mmCIF file of C-alpha atoms and ligand atoms in Angstrom:
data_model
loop_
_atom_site.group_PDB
_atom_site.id
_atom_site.type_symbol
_atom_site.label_atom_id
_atom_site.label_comp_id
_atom_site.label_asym_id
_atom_site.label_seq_id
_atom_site.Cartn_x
_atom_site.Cartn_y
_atom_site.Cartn_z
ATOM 1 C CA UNK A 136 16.620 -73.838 -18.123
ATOM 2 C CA UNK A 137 13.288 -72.297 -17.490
ATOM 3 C CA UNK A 138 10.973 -72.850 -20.830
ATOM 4 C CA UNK A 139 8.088 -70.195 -21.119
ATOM 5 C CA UNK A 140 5.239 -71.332 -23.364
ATOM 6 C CA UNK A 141 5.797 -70.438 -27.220
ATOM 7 C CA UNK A 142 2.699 -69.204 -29.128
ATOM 8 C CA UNK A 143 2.889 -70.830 -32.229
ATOM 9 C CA UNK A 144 0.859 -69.456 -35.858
ATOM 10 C CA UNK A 145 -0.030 -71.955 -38.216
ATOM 11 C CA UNK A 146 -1.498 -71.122 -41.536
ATOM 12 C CA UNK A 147 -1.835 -71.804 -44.984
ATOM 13 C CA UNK A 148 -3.692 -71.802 -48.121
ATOM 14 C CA UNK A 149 -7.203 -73.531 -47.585
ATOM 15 C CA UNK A 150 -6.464 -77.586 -48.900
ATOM 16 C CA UNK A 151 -2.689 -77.425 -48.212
ATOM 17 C CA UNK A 152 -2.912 -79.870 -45.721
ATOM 18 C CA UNK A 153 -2.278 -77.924 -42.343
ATOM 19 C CA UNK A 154 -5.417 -78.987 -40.873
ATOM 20 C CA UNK A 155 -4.056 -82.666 -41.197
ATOM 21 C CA UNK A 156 -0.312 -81.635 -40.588
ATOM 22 C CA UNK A 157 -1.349 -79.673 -37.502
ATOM 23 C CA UNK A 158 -3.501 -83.238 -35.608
ATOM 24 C CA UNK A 159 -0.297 -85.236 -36.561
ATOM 25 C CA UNK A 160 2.171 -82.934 -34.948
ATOM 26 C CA UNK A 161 -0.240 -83.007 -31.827
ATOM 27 C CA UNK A 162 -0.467 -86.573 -31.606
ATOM 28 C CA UNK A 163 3.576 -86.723 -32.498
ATOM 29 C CA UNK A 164 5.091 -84.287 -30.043
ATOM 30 C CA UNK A 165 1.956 -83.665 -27.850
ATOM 31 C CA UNK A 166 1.480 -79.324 -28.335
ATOM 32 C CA UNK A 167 -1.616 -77.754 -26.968
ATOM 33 C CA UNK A 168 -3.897 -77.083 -30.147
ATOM 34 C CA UNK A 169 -6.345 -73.455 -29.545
ATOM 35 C CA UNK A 170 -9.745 -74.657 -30.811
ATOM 36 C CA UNK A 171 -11.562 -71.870 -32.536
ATOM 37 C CA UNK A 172 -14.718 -70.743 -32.362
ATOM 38 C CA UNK A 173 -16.386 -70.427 -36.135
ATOM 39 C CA UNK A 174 -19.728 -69.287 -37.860
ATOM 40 C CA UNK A 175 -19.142 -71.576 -40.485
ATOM 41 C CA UNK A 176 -21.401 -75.227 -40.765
ATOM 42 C CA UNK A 177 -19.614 -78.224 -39.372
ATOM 43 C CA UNK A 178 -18.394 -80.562 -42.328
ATOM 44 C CA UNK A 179 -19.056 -84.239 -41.806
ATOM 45 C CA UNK A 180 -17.273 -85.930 -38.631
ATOM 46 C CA UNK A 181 -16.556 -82.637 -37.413
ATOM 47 C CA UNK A 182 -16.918 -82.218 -33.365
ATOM 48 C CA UNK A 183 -18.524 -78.947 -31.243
ATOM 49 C CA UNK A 184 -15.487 -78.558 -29.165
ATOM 50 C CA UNK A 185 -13.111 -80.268 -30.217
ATOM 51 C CA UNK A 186 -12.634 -79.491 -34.552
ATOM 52 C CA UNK A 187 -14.142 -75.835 -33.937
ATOM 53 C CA UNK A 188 -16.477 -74.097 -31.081
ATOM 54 C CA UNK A 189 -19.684 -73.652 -33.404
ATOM 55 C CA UNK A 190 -21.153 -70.766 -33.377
ATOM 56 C CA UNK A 191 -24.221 -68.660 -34.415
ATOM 57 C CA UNK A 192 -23.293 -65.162 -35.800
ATOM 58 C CA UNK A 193 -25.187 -63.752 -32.796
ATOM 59 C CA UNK A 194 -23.024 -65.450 -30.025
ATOM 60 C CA UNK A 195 -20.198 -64.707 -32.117
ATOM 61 C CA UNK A 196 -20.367 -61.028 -31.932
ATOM 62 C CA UNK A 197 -21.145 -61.510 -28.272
ATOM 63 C CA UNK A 198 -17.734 -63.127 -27.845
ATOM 64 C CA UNK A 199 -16.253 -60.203 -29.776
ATOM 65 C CA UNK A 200 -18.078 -57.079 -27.307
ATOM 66 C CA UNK A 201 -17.255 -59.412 -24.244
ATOM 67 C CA UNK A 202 -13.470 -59.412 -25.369
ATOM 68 C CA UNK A 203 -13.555 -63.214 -25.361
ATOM 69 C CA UNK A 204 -10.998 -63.390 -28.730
ATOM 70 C CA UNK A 205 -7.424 -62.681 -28.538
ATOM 71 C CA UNK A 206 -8.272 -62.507 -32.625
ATOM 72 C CA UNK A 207 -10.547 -62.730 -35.209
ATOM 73 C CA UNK A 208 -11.250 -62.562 -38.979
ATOM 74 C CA UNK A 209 -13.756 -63.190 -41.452
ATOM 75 C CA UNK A 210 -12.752 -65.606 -44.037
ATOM 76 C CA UNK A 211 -14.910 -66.127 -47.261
ATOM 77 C CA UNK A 212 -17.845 -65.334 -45.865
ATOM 78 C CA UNK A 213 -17.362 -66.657 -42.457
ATOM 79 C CA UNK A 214 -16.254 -65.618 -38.768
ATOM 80 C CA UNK A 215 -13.178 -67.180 -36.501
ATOM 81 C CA UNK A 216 -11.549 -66.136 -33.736
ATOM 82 C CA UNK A 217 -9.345 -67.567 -31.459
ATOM 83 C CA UNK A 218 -10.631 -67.666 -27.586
ATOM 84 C CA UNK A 219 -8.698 -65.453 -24.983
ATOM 85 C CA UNK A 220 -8.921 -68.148 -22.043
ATOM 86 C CA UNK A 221 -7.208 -71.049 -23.469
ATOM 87 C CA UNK A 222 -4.499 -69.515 -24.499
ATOM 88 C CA UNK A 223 -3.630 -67.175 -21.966
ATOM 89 C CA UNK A 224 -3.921 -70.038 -19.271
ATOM 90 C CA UNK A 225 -1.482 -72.548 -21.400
ATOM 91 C CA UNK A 226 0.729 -69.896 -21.614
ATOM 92 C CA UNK A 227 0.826 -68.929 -17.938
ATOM 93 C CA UNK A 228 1.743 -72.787 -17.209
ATOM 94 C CA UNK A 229 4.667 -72.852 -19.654
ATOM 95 C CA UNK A 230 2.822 -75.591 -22.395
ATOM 96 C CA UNK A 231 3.485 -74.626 -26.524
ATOM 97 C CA UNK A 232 0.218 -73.382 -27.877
ATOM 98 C CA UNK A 233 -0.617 -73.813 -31.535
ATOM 99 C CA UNK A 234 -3.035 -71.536 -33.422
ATOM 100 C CA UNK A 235 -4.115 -72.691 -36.516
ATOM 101 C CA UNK A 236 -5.890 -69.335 -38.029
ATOM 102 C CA UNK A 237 -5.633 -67.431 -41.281
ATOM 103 C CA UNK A 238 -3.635 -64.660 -42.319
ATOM 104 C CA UNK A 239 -5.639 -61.808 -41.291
ATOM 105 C CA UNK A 240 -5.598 -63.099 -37.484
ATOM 106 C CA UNK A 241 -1.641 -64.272 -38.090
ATOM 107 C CA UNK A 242 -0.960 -60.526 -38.509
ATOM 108 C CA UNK A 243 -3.033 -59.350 -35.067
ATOM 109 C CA UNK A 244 -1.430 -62.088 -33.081
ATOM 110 C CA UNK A 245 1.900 -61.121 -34.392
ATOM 111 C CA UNK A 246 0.926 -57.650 -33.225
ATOM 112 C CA UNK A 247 0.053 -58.656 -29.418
ATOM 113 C CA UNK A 248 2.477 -61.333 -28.731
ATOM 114 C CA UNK A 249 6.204 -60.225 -30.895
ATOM 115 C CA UNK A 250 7.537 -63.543 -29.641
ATOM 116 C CA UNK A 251 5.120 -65.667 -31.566
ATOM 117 C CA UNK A 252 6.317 -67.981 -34.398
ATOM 118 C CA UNK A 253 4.522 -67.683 -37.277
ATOM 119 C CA UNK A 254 4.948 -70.654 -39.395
ATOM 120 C CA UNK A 255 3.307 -70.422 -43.177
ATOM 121 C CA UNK A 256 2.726 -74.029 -44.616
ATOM 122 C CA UNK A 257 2.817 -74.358 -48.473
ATOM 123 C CA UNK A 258 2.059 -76.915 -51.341
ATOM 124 C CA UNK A 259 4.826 -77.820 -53.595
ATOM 125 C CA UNK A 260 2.877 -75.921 -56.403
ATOM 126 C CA UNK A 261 -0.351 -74.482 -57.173
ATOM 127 C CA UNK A 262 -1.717 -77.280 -58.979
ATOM 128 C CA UNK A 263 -1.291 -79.744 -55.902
ATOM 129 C CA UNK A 264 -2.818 -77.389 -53.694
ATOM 130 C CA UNK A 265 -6.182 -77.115 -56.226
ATOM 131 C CA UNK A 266 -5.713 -81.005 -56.473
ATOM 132 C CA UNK A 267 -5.727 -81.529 -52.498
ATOM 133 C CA UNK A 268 -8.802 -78.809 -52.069
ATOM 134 C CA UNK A 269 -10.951 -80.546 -54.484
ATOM 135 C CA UNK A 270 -9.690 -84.085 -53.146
ATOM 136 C CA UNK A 271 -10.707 -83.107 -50.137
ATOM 137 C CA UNK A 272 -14.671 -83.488 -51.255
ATOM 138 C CA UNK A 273 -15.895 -81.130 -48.612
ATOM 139 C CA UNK A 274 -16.275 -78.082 -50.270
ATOM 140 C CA UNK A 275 -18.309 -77.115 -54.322
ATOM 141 C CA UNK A 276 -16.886 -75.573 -57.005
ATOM 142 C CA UNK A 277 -17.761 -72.192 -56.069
ATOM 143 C CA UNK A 278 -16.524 -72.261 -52.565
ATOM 144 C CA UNK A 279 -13.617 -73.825 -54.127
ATOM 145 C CA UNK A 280 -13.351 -70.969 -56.270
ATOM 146 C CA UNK A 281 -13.483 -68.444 -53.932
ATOM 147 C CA UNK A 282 -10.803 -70.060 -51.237
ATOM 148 C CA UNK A 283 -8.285 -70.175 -54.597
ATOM 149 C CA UNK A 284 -8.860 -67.009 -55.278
ATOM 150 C CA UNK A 285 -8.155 -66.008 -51.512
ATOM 151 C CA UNK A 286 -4.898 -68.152 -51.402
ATOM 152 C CA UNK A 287 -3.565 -65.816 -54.408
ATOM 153 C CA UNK A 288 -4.179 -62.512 -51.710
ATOM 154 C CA UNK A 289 -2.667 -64.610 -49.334
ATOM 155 C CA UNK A 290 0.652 -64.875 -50.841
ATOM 156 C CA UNK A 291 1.357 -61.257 -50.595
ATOM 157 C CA UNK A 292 1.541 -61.605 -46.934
ATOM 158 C CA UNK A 293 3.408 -64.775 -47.053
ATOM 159 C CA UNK A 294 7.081 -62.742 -46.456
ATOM 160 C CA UNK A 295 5.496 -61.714 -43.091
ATOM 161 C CA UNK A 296 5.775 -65.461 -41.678
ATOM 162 C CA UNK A 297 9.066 -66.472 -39.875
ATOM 163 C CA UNK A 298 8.980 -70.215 -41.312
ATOM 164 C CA UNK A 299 7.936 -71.193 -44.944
ATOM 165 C CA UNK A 300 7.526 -75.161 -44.961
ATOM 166 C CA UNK A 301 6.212 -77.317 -47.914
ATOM 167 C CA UNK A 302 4.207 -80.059 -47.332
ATOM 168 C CA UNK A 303 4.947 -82.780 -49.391
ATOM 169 C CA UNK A 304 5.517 -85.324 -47.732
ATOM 170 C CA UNK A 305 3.574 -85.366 -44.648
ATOM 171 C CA UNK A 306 5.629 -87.175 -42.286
ATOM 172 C CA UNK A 307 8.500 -84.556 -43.330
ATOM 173 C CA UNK A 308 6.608 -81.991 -43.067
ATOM 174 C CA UNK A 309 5.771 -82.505 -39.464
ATOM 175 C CA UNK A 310 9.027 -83.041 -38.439
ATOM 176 C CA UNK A 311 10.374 -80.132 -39.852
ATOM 177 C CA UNK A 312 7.379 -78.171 -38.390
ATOM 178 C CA UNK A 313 8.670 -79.504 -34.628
ATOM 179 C CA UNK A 314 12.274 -78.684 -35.958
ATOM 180 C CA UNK A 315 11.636 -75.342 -36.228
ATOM 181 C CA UNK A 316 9.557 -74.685 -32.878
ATOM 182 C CA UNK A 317 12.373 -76.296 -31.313
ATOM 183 C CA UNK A 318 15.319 -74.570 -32.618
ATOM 184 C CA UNK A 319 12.595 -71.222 -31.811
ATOM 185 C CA UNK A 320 12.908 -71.875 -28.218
ATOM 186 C CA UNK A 321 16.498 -71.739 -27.978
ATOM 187 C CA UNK A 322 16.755 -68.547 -29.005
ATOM 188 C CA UNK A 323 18.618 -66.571 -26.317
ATOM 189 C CA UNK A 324 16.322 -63.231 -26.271
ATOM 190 C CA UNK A 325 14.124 -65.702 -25.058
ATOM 191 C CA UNK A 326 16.066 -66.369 -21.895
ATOM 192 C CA UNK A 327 17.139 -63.556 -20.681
ATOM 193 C CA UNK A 328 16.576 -64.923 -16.953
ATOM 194 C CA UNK A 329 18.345 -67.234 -17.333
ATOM 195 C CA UNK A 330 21.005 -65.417 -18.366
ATOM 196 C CA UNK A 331 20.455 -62.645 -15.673
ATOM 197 C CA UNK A 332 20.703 -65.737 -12.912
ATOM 198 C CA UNK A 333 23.993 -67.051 -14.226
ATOM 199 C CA UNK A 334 25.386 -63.993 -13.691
ATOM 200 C CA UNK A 335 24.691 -63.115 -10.028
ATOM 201 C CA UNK A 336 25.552 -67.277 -9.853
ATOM 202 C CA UNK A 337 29.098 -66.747 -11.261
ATOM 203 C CA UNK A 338 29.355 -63.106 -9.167
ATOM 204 C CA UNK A 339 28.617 -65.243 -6.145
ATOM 205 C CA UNK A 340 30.955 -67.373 -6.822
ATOM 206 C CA UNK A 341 33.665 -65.171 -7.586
ATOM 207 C CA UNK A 342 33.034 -63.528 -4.740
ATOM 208 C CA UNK A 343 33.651 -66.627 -2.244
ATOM 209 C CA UNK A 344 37.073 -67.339 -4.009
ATOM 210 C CA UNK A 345 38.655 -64.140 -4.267
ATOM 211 C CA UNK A 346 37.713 -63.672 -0.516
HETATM 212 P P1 LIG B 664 -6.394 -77.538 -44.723
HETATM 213 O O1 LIG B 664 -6.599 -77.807 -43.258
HETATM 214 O O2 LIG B 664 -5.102 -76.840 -45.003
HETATM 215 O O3 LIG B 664 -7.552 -76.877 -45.391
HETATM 216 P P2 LIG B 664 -6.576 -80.472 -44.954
HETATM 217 O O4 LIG B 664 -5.734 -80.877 -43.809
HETATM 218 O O5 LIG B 664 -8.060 -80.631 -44.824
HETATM 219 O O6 LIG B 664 -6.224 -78.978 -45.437
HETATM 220 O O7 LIG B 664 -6.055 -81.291 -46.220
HETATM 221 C C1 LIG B 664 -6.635 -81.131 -47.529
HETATM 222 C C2 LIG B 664 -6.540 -82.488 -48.259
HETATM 223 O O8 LIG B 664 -5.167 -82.759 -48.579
HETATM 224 C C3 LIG B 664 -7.033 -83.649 -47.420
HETATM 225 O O9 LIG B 664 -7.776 -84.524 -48.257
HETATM 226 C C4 LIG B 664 -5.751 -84.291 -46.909
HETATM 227 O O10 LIG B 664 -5.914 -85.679 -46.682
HETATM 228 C C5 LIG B 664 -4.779 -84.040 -48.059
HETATM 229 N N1 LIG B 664 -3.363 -83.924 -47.659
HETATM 230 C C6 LIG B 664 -2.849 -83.277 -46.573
HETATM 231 N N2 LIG B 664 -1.500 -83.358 -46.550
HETATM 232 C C7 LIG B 664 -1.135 -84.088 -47.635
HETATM 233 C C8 LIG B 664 0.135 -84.518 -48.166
HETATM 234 N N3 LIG B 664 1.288 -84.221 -47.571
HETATM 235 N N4 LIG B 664 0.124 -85.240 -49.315
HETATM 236 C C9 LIG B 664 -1.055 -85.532 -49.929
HETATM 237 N N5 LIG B 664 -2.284 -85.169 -49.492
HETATM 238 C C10 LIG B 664 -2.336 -84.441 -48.362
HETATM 239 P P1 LIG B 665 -11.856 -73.980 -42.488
HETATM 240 O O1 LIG B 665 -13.214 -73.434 -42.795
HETATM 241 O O2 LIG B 665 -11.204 -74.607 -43.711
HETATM 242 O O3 LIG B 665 -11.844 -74.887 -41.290
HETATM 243 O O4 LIG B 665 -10.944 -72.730 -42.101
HETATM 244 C C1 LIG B 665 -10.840 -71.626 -42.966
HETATM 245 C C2 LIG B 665 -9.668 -70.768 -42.544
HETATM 246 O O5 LIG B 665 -9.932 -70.196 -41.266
HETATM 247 C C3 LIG B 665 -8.361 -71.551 -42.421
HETATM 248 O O6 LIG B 665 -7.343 -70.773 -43.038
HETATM 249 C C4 LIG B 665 -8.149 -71.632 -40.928
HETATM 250 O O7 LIG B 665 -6.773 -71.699 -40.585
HETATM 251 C C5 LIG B 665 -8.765 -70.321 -40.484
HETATM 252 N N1 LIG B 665 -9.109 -70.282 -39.053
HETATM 253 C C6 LIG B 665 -9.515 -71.297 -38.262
HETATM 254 N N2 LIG B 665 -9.696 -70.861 -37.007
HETATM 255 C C7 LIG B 665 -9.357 -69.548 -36.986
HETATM 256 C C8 LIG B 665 -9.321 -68.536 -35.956
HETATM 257 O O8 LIG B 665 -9.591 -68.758 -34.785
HETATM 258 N N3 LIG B 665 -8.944 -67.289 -36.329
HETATM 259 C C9 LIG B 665 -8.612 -66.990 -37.624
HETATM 260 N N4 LIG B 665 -8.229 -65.731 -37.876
HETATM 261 N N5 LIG B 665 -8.632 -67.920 -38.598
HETATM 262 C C10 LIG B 665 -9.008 -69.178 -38.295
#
């Protein structure tokens, strides 16, 4: 069967662990991962090109007038978007892209491509999600603050994702990520050529034994 590339939506509260689900289910099962471009400072043993694009407000809005984002968004005080070029290319050559972008940029992408799946990754409760944010180190209290206070605005568009999946354990977590991007691409609106050539196979066919 002919696979077309699925556009896959990652997101989740800041700290829930989709960062770190998102490089294990690349090295697992091998997606293509969109690297964003952001305005934000890199954190410690983060890489230009490969954690984020880094970018100065000023070539940022270039990027936006030159059309260069499928999306973008500010989050708590900062700008990412999602270049045009590496995604459209994966695409075109039939490889699984994974965005992993906020909610605001979730909701545009859902807009431009209906076919995407937009998976929402959650902590089993609130308190684990504050506990993982602060474990994390890389942030202080008030940008802490602020990203908590973000994730409660970012439950009310929570029913818009197709998947909800807790991460608890991460190794499950993964796997039932890749679980549900498989059982995604199976869908049969998405192979309606398939379909289509089956059909003038089995007319052919029918035709050469009833003659
Ligand atoms: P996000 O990308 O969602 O902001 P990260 O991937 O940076 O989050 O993870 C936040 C913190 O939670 C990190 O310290 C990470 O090691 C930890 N973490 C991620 N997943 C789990 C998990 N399943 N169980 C416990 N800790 C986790
Ligand atoms: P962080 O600063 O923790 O790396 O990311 C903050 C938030 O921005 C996260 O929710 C992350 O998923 C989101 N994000 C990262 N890249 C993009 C992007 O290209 N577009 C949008 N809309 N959000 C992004």
């Amino acid at each position: 069967m002919n696979k077309k590339g699925e556009l896959i939506v990652i997101s989740g509260f800041s700290g829930v662990g989709k960062g770190t689900v998102v490089k294990k289910l690349i090295e697992k099962y091998h997606y293509s991962l969109s690297v964003s471009a952001t305005t934000r400072a890199p954190r410690p043993g983060e890489v230009d090109g490969k954690d984020y694009h880094f970018k100065t407000v000023e070539e940022f809005r270039n990027l936006i007038d030159y059309n260069g984002f499928i999306e973008w968004a500010q989050y708590v005080e900062n700008y990412y978007g999602t270049p045009r070029k590496y995604v459209e290319d994966e695409l075109a050559k039939g490889n699984d892209v994974i965005l992993e972008i906020e909610v605001q940029g979730a909701m545009h992408i859902k807009e431009q491509y209906p076919d995407a799946v937009l998976i929402f990754i959650t902590a089993p409760n609130a308190k684990t999600l504050q506990e993982r944010l602060e474990g994390r180190g890389t942030e202080e209290g008030k940008v802490i603050a602020k990203r908590l206070k973000r994730a409660y605005e970012e439950t009310d568009d929570m029913p818009q994702y197709d998947y909800l999946v807790v991460n608890d354990d991460l190794d499950t977590c993964v796997d039932d990520v890749h679980a549900v991007i498989r059982a995604e691409s199976f869908k049969t609106k998405k192979h309606n050529d398939y379909v289509n050539n089956m059909k003038e196979e089995l007319f052919a066919i029918r035709k050469e034994i009833l003659s």
